[in-house]
XYZ file of C-alpha atoms in Angstrom:
583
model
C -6.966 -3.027 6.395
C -4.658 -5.815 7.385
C -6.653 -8.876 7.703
C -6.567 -12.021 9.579
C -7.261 -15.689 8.318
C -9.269 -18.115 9.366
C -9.383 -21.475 8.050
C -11.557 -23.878 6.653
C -10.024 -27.250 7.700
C -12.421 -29.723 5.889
C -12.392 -28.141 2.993
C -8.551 -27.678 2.486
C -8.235 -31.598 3.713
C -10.129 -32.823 0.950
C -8.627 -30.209 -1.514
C -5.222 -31.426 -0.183
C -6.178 -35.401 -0.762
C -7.388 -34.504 -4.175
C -4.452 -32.650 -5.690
C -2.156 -34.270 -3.989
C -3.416 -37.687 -5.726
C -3.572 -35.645 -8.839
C -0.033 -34.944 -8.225
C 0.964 -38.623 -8.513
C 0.009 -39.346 -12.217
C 2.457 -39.880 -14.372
C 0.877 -37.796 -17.456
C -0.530 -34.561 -16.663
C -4.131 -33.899 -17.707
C -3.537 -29.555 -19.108
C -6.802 -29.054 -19.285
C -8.010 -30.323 -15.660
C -4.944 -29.154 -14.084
C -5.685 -25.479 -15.319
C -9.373 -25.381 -14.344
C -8.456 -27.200 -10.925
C -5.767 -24.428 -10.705
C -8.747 -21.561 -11.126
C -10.633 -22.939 -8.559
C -8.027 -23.659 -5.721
C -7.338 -19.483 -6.762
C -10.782 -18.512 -6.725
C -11.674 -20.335 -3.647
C -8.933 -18.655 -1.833
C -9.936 -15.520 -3.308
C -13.296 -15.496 -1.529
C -12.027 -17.148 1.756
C -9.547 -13.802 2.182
C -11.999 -11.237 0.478
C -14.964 -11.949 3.190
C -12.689 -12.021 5.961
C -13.715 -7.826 6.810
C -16.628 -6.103 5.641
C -14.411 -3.429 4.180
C -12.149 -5.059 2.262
C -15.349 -7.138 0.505
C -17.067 -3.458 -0.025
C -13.636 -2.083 -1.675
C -13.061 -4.913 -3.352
C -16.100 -5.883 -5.306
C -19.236 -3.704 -6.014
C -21.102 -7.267 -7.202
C -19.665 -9.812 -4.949
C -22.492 -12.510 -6.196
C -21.035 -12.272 -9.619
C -17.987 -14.434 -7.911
C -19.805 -16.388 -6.234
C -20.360 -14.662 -2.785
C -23.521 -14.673 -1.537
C -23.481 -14.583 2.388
C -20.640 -12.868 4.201
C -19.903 -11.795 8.026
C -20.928 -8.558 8.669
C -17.115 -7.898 10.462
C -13.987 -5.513 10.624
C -12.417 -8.889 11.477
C -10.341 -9.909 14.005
C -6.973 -8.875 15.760
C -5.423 -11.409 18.168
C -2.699 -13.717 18.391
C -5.276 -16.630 18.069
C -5.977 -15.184 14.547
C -2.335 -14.721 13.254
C -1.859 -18.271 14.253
C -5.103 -19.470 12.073
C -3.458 -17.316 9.093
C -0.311 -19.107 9.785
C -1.804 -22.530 9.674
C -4.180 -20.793 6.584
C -0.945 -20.304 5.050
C 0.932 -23.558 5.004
C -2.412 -25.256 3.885
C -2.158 -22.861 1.039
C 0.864 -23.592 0.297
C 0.752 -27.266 0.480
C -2.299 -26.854 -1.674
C -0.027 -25.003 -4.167
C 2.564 -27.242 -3.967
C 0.057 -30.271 -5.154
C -0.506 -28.847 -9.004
C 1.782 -30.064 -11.692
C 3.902 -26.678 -12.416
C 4.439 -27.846 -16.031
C 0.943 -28.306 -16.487
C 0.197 -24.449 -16.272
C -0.244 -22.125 -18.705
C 1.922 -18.922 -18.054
C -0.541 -17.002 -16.525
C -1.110 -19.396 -13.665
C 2.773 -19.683 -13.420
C 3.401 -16.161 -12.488
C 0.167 -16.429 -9.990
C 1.595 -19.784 -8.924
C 5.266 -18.197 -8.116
C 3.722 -15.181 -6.639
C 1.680 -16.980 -4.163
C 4.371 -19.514 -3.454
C 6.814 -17.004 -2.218
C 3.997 -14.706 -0.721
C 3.172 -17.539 1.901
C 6.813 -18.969 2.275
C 7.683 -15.424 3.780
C 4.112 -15.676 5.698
C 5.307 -18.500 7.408
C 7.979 -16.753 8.735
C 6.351 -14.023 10.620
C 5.443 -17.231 13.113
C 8.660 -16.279 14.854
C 7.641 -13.022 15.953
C 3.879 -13.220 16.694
C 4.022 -9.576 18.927
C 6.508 -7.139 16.946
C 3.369 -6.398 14.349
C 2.176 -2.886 14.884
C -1.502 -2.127 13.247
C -1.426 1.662 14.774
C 0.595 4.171 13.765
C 0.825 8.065 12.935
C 0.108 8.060 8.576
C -0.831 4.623 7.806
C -1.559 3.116 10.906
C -5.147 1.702 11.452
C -6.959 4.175 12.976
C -5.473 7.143 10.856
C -6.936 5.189 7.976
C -10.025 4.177 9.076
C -12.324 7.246 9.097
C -11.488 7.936 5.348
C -12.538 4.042 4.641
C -15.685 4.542 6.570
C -16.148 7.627 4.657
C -15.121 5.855 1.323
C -17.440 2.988 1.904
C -19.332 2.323 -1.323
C -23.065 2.357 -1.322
C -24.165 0.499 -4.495
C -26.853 -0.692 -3.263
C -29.604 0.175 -0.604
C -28.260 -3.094 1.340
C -24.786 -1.701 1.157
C -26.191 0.862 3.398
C -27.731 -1.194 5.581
C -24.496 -3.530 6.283
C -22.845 -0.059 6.357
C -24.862 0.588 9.498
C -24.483 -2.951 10.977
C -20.745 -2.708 10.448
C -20.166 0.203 12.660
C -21.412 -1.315 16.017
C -18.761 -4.156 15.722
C -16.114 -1.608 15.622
C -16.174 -1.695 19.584
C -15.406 -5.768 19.827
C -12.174 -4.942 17.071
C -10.871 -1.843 19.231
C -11.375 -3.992 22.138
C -8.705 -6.690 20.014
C -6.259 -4.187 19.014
C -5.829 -3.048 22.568
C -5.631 -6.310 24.460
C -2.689 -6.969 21.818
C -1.238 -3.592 22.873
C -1.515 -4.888 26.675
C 0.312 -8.334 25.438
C 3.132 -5.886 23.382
C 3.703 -4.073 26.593
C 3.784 -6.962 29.238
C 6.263 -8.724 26.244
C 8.239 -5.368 26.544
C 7.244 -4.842 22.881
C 5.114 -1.567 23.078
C 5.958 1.422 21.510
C 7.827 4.438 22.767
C 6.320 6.896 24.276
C 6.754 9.800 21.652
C 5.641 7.215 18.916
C 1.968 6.913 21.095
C 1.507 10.554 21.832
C 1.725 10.751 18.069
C -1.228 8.442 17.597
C -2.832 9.961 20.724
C -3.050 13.321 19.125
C -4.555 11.846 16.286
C -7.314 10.203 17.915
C -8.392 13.275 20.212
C -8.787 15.029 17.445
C -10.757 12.813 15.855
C -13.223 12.101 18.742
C -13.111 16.266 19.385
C -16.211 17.624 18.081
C -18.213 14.352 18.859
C -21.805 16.037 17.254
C -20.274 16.954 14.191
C -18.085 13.945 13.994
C -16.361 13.625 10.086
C -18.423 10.585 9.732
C -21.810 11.684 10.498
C -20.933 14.542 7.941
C -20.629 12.651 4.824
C -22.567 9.866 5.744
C -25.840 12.496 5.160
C -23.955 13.860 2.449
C -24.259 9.942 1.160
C -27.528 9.199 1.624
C -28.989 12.633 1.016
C -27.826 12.463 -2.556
C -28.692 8.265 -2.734
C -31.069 7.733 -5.793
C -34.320 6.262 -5.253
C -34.590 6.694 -0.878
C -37.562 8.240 0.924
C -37.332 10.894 3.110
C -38.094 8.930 5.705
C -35.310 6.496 5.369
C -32.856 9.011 5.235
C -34.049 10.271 8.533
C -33.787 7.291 10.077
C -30.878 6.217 8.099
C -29.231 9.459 9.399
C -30.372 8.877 13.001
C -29.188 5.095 13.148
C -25.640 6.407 12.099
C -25.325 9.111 14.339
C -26.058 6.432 17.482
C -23.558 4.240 15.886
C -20.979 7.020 15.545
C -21.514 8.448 19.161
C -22.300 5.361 20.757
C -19.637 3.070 19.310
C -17.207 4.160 16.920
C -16.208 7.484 19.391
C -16.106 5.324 22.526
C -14.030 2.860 20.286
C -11.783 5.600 19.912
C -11.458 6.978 23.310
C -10.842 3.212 24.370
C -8.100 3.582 22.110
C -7.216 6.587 23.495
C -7.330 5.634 27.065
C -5.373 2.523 26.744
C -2.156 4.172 25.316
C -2.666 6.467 27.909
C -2.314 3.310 30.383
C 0.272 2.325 28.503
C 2.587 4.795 28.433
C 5.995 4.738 29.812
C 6.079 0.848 29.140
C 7.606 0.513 25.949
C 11.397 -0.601 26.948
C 12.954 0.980 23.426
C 12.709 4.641 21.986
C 14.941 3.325 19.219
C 14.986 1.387 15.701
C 13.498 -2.142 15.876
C 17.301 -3.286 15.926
C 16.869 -2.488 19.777
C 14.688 -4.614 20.535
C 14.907 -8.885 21.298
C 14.856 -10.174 17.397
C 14.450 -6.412 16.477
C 16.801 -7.372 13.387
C 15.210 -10.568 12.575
C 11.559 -9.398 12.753
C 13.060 -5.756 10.362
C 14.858 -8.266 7.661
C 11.056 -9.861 7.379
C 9.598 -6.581 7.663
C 11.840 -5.118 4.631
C 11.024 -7.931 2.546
C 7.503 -7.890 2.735
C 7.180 -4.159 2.536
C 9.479 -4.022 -0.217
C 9.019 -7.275 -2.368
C 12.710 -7.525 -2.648
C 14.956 -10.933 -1.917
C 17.888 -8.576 -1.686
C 19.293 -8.520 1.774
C 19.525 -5.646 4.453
C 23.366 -5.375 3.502
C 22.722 -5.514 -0.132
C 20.263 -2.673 0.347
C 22.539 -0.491 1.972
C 25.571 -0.796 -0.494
C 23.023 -0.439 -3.140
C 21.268 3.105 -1.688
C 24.910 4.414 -0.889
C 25.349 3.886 -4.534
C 22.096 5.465 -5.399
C 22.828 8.903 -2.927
C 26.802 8.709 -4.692
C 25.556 8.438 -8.395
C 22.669 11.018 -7.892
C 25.270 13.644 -6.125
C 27.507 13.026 -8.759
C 24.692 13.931 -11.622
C 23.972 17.072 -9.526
C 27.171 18.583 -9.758
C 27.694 17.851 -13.351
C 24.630 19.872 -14.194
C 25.605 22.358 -11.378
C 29.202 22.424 -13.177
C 27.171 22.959 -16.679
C 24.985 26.162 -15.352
C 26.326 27.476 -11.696
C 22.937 28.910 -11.431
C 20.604 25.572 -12.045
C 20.361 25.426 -8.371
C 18.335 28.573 -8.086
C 16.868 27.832 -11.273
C 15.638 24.336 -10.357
C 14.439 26.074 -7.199
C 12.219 28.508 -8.528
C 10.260 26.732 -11.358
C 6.483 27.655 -12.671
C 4.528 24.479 -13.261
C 1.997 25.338 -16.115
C -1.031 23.780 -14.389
C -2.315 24.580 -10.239
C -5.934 23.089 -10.696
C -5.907 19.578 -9.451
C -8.318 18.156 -12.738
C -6.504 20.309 -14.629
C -3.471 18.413 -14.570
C -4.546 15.429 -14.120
C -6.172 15.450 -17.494
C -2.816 16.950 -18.524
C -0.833 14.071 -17.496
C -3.644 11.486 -18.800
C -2.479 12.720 -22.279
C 1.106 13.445 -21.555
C 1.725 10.155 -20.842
C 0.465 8.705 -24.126
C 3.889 8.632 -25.542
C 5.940 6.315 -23.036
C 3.283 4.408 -21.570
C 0.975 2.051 -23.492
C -3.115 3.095 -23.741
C -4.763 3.052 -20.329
C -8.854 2.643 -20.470
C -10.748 6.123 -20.141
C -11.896 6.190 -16.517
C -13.637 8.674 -14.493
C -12.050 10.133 -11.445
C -12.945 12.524 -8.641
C -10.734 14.628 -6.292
C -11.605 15.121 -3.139
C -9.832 16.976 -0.024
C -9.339 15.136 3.282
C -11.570 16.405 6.061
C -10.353 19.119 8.625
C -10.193 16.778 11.445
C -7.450 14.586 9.778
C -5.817 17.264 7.648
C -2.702 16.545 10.556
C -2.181 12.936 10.555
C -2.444 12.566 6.716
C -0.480 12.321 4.017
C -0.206 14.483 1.469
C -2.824 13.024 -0.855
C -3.636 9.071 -1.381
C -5.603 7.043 -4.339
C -8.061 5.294 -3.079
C -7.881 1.551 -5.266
C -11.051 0.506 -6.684
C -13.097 -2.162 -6.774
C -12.036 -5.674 -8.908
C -15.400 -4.779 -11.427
C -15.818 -1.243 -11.181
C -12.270 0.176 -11.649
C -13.819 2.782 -14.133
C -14.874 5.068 -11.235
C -11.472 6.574 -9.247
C -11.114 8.905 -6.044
C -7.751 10.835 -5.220
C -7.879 12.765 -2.217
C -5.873 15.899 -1.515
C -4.664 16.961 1.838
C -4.540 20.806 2.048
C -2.088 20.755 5.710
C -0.346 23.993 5.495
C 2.263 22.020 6.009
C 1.807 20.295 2.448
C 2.028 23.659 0.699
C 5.762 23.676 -0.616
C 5.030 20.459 -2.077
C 4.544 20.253 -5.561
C 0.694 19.095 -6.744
C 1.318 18.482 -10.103
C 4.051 15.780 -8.789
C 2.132 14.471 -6.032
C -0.611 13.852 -8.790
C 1.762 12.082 -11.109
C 2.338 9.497 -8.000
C -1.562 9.282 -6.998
C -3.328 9.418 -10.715
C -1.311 9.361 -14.401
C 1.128 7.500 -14.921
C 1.384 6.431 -11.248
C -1.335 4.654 -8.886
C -4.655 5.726 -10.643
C -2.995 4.425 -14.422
C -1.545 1.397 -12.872
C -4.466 -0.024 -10.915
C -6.684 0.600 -14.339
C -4.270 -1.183 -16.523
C -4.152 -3.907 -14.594
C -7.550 -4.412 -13.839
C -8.369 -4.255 -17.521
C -6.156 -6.835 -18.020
C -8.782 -9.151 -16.707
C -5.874 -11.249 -14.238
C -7.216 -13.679 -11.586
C -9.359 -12.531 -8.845
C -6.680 -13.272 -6.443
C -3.692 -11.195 -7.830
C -5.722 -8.172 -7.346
C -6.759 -8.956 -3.507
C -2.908 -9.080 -3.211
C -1.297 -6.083 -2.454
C 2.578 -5.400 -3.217
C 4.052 -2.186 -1.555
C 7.157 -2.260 -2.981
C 5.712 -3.027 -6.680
C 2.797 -0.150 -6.059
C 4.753 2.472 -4.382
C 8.039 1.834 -6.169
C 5.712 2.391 -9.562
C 4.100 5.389 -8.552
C 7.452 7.225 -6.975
C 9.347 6.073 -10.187
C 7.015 8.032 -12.143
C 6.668 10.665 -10.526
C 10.546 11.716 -10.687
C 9.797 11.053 -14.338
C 6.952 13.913 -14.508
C 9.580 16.311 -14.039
C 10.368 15.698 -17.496
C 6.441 16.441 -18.226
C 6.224 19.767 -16.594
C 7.201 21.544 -19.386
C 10.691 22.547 -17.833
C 14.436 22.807 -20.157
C 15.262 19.380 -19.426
C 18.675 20.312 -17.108
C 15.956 21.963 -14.449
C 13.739 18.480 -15.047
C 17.380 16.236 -14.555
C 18.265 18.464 -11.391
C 14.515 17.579 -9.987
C 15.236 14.316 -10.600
C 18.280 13.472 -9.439
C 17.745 15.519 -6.101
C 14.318 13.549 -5.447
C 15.903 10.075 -5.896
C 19.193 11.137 -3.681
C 16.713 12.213 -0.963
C 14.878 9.273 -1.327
C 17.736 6.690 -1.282
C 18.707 9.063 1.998
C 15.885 8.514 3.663
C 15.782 4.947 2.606
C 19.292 4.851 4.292
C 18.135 6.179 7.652
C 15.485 3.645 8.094
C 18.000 0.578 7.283
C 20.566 2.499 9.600
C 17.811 3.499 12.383
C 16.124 -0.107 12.315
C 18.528 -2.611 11.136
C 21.983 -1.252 12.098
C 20.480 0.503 15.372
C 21.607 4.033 14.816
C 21.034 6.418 17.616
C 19.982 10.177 17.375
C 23.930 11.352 17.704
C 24.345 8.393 14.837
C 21.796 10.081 12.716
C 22.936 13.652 13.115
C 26.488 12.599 12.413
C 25.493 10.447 9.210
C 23.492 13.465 7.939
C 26.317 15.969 8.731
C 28.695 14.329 5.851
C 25.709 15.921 3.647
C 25.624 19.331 4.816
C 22.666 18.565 7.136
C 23.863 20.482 10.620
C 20.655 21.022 12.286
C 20.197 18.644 15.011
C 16.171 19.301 15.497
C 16.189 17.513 11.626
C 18.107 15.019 12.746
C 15.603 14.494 15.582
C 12.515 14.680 13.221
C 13.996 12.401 10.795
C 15.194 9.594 13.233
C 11.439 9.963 15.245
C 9.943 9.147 11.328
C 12.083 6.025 11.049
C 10.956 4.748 14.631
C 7.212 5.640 13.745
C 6.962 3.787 11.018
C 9.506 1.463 10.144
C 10.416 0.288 6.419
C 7.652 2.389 5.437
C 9.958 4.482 3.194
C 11.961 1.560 1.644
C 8.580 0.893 -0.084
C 9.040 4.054 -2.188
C 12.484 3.829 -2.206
C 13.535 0.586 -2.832
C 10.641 -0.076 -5.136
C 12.014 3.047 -7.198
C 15.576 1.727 -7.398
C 14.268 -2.106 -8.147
C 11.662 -0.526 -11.360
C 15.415 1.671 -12.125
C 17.745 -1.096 -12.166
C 15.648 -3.822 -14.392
C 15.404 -0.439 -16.716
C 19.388 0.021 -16.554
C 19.480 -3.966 -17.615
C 17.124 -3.327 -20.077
C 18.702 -0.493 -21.581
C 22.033 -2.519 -21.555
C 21.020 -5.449 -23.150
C 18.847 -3.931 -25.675
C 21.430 -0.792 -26.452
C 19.627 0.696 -29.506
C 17.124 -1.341 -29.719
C 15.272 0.052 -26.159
C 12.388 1.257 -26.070
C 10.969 2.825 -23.115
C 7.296 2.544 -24.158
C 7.463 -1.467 -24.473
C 9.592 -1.494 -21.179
C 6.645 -0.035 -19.163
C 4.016 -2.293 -21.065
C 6.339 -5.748 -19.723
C 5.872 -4.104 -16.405
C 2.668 -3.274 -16.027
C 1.623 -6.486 -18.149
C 2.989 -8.465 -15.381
C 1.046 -6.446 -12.618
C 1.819 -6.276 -8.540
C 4.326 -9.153 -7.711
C 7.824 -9.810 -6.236
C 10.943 -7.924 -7.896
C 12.882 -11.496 -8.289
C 9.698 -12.974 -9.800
C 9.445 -9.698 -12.416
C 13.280 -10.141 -13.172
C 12.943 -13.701 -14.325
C 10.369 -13.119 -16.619
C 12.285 -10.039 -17.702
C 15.227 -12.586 -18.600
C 12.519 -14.095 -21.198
C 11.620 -10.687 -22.283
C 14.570 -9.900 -22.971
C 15.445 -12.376 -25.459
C 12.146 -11.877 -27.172
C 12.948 -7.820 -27.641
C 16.932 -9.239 -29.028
């Protein structure tokens, strides 16, 4: 969930007074400065973990262990009062930041003081557009996400159940927020388009459908049914106290939802890109950036995926020119494995040879529920907690419409080497507290898509067929990449779109259609993939280069994953150090 910030004046004033002094001394004091630094980190770590109920539960399984020991039972808050606090939140952070001696870090706390510094430097500039953030939206908008969280939520403990059931109620107050902000989007002329709502509209209907045999009143028995150490009779009442909260708050929360679109509809003044709207371009180039975690700007983007879609092409018809038939070929392969555990266990030791040891973990796969088998995507790993990575869910969506997609690939990206491996190796890393409450699309996404082109060359396929996978993955990808940039920063119409896709053989105007409606829905959602795939692909092509020989691909993905979720400029200056070490 996206949260809100609120802030602790006193306490930052006197943190402020104190470093900043600290910052006036002529000789810096190491050893204070780097146990002031862990503090000012950890104190922000608990201030933003405890801000929602469900990003403390997914977080931490033993929140006292870091000091927590009272939070507010909350799913937090969603107004422009609170973006404001988290504004202000921010630039007390940063001054806060800006008070430790940089020299007297060790280089740990340097990469978590550069991350942070730029984190909240691009914060502060989402002040200029305080009603052009959208929380809903048709795959990872709030409320498609939020009945899997509910369903996800951990129960450790017997209290865990009981804030479980205290949580729900409040869902009505933050349904309430999210749609007075819709009202203030519309009466700005900021609301969506019409065709983007009836997506989200759908969505919710079918959630709130069968209202007695709601998803979450499902596995919530499941839950506590199978809960170690409960009494029949608190599962019956247990059972009974969730079921009121379900019908009672969390499906009127929806229909509220529901009913306010509804109100809403035909008020949205755009059925474009963001590029036509007031500041559409503006609000996008901060949008791209934060999604992505790249400094490089719109324009640099696009000359750098026209590059990507040219080189890729070109690599596709040297193979084609090679075998005539590796079209068909390529088309047509047998992966060796169909069962879901099956291959992940596959890939867990496939990977051994270009990826450095990951910690044996457990994992389960699960299948998203019926009800939101639509609005899903294709499968998603759900991260784990800070001190209980060992235990993993991957859930699988089985959408007929998901059935000419590839599992074993789609696994790659969700478990080994992509989102499962990553979050594991990191964690066991034992970083900071904070730079694992921070989340990095473009680092995560761009990880997990890189690797899972690469898991063509796992599948057991003559490695022309695993090059023409490739190469035709990461030309769509840069294509689609391209739309969105052309849809939402260069404001690209339908006719634009059809045209553009034309010069690649695309003719059909309904995809042209489908394609620009996904850019609108959800904009600079697929730069995260893409971008993030071509940022992990050019620091290997500079590694490769300077290294010649002397590459290895193995130690490559160990300096990556060493350094762990952060901005691609921040990764590329310590890769400059790296670098030097490998020569």
């Amino acid at each position: 969930m996206k949260k809100c910030r609120k802030l602790f004046l006193v306490f930052f004033s006197l943190l402020l007074i104190m470093l900043m002094a600290a910052g006036c001394e002529k000789k810096v004091n190491t050893e204070t400065t780097r146990k002031d630094f862990d503090s000012f980190t950890n104190e922000v770590f608990k201030k933003e973990v405890t801000q929602d109920t469900l990003t403390l539960n997914f977080s931490l399984a033993n929140p006292k262990n870091y000091g927590i020991t009272k939070s507010p039972v909350t799913f937090g808050h969603y107004s422009i009062s609170e973006k404001k606090d988290s504004l202000l939140a921010a630039e007390n952070y940063l001054a806060a930041l800006k008070g430790f001696s940089y020299r007297g870090l060790n280089d740990s706390q340097k990469l978590t003081y550069d991350i942070l510094k730029k984190l909240w430097t691009l914060q502060l500039t989402s002040g200029k557009f305080p009603l052009y953030n959208e929380i809903l939206g048709p795959t990872t908008g709030l409320q498609a996400q939020l009945p899997v969280l509910l369903a996800e939520y951990n129960f450790y403990t017997k209290e865990d159940i009981e804030t479980y059931l205290k949580l729900l109620p409040d869902i009505s107050r933050y349904f309430k927020e999210i749609c007075q902000f819709e009202k203030q989007k519309s009466n700005a002329g900021l609301f969506m388009s019409d065709t983007v709502a009836d997506s989200i509209l759908a969505q919710c209907e079918a959630f709130v459908a069968d209202k007695d045999n709601n998803y979450l009143i499902e596995v919530f028995n499941d839950k506590v049914s199978s809960y170690d150490g409960l009494t029949k009779k608190e599962i019956k009442a247990y059972e009974k106290t969730n079921k009121k909260a379900v019908l009672n708050n969390v499906i009127p929360a929806y229909q509220l939802l529901i009913d306010t679109l509804n109100s809403l509809k035909g008020t949205g003044t755009n059925d474009g890109g963001l590029a036509g709207l007031p500041n559409g371009k503006a609000y996008y180039r901060y949008l791209l950036a934060s999604n992505t975690g790249t400094n490089r700007s719109p324009e640099e983007l696009i000359k750098m995926l026209d590059s990507s879609i040219l080189s890729n092409l070109k690599d596709l018809n040297a193979l084609a020119k090679k075998d005539s038939k590796i079209y068909q070929e390529a088309s047509s392969v047998s992966y060796p494995l169909s069962k879901p555990k099956e291959i992940l266990e596959y890939l867990r030791s496939a990977v051994n040879e270009d990826f450095p040891p990951c910690p044996n973990v457990n994992f389960t796969v699960k299948y998203v529920h019926k009800s939101l088998q639509e609005y899903l995507s294709p499968a998603m790993y759900l991260v784990p907690a800070i001190d209980n990575y060992k235990n993993n869910v991957i859930y699988i969506n089985e959408n007929p419409d998901y059935k000419n997609q590839q599992i074993f690939n789609t696994l790659a990206h969700e478990g080994y080497p992509g989102h499962l491996y990553q979050s594991v190796y990191f964690r066991n890393t034992n970083p900071s507290p904070i730079r694992s409450l921070l989340s990095f699309g473009g680092y995560a996404e761009g990880w997990a898509t890189y690797v899972e082109f690469y898991s063509y060359h796992l599948a057991g396929f003559p490695e022309s067929q695993a090059s023409f996978l490739d190469h035709s993955m990461a030309a769509n990808m840069a294509l689609y990449c391209r739309l969105d940039l052309g849809i939402n920063y260069e404001g690209w119409t339908v006719a634009q779109t059809a045209s553009y896709l034309q010069h690649f053989g695309i003719t059909d105007k309904s995809t042209a259609k489908v394609l620009f409606s996904t850019m609108v829905e959800e904009p600079a959602l697929y730069p995260e993939y893409g971008i993030g795939y071509l940022e992990f692909m050019a620091m290997r092509n500079k590694a490769e280069n300077a290294l010649g020989d002397d590459f290895n691909l193995k130690d490559f993905h160990k300096f990556v994953l060493d350094i762990g979720p952060a901005q691609f400029d921040i990764i590329n200056d310590r890769m400059d150090g790296w670098l030097k070490a490998q020569k």
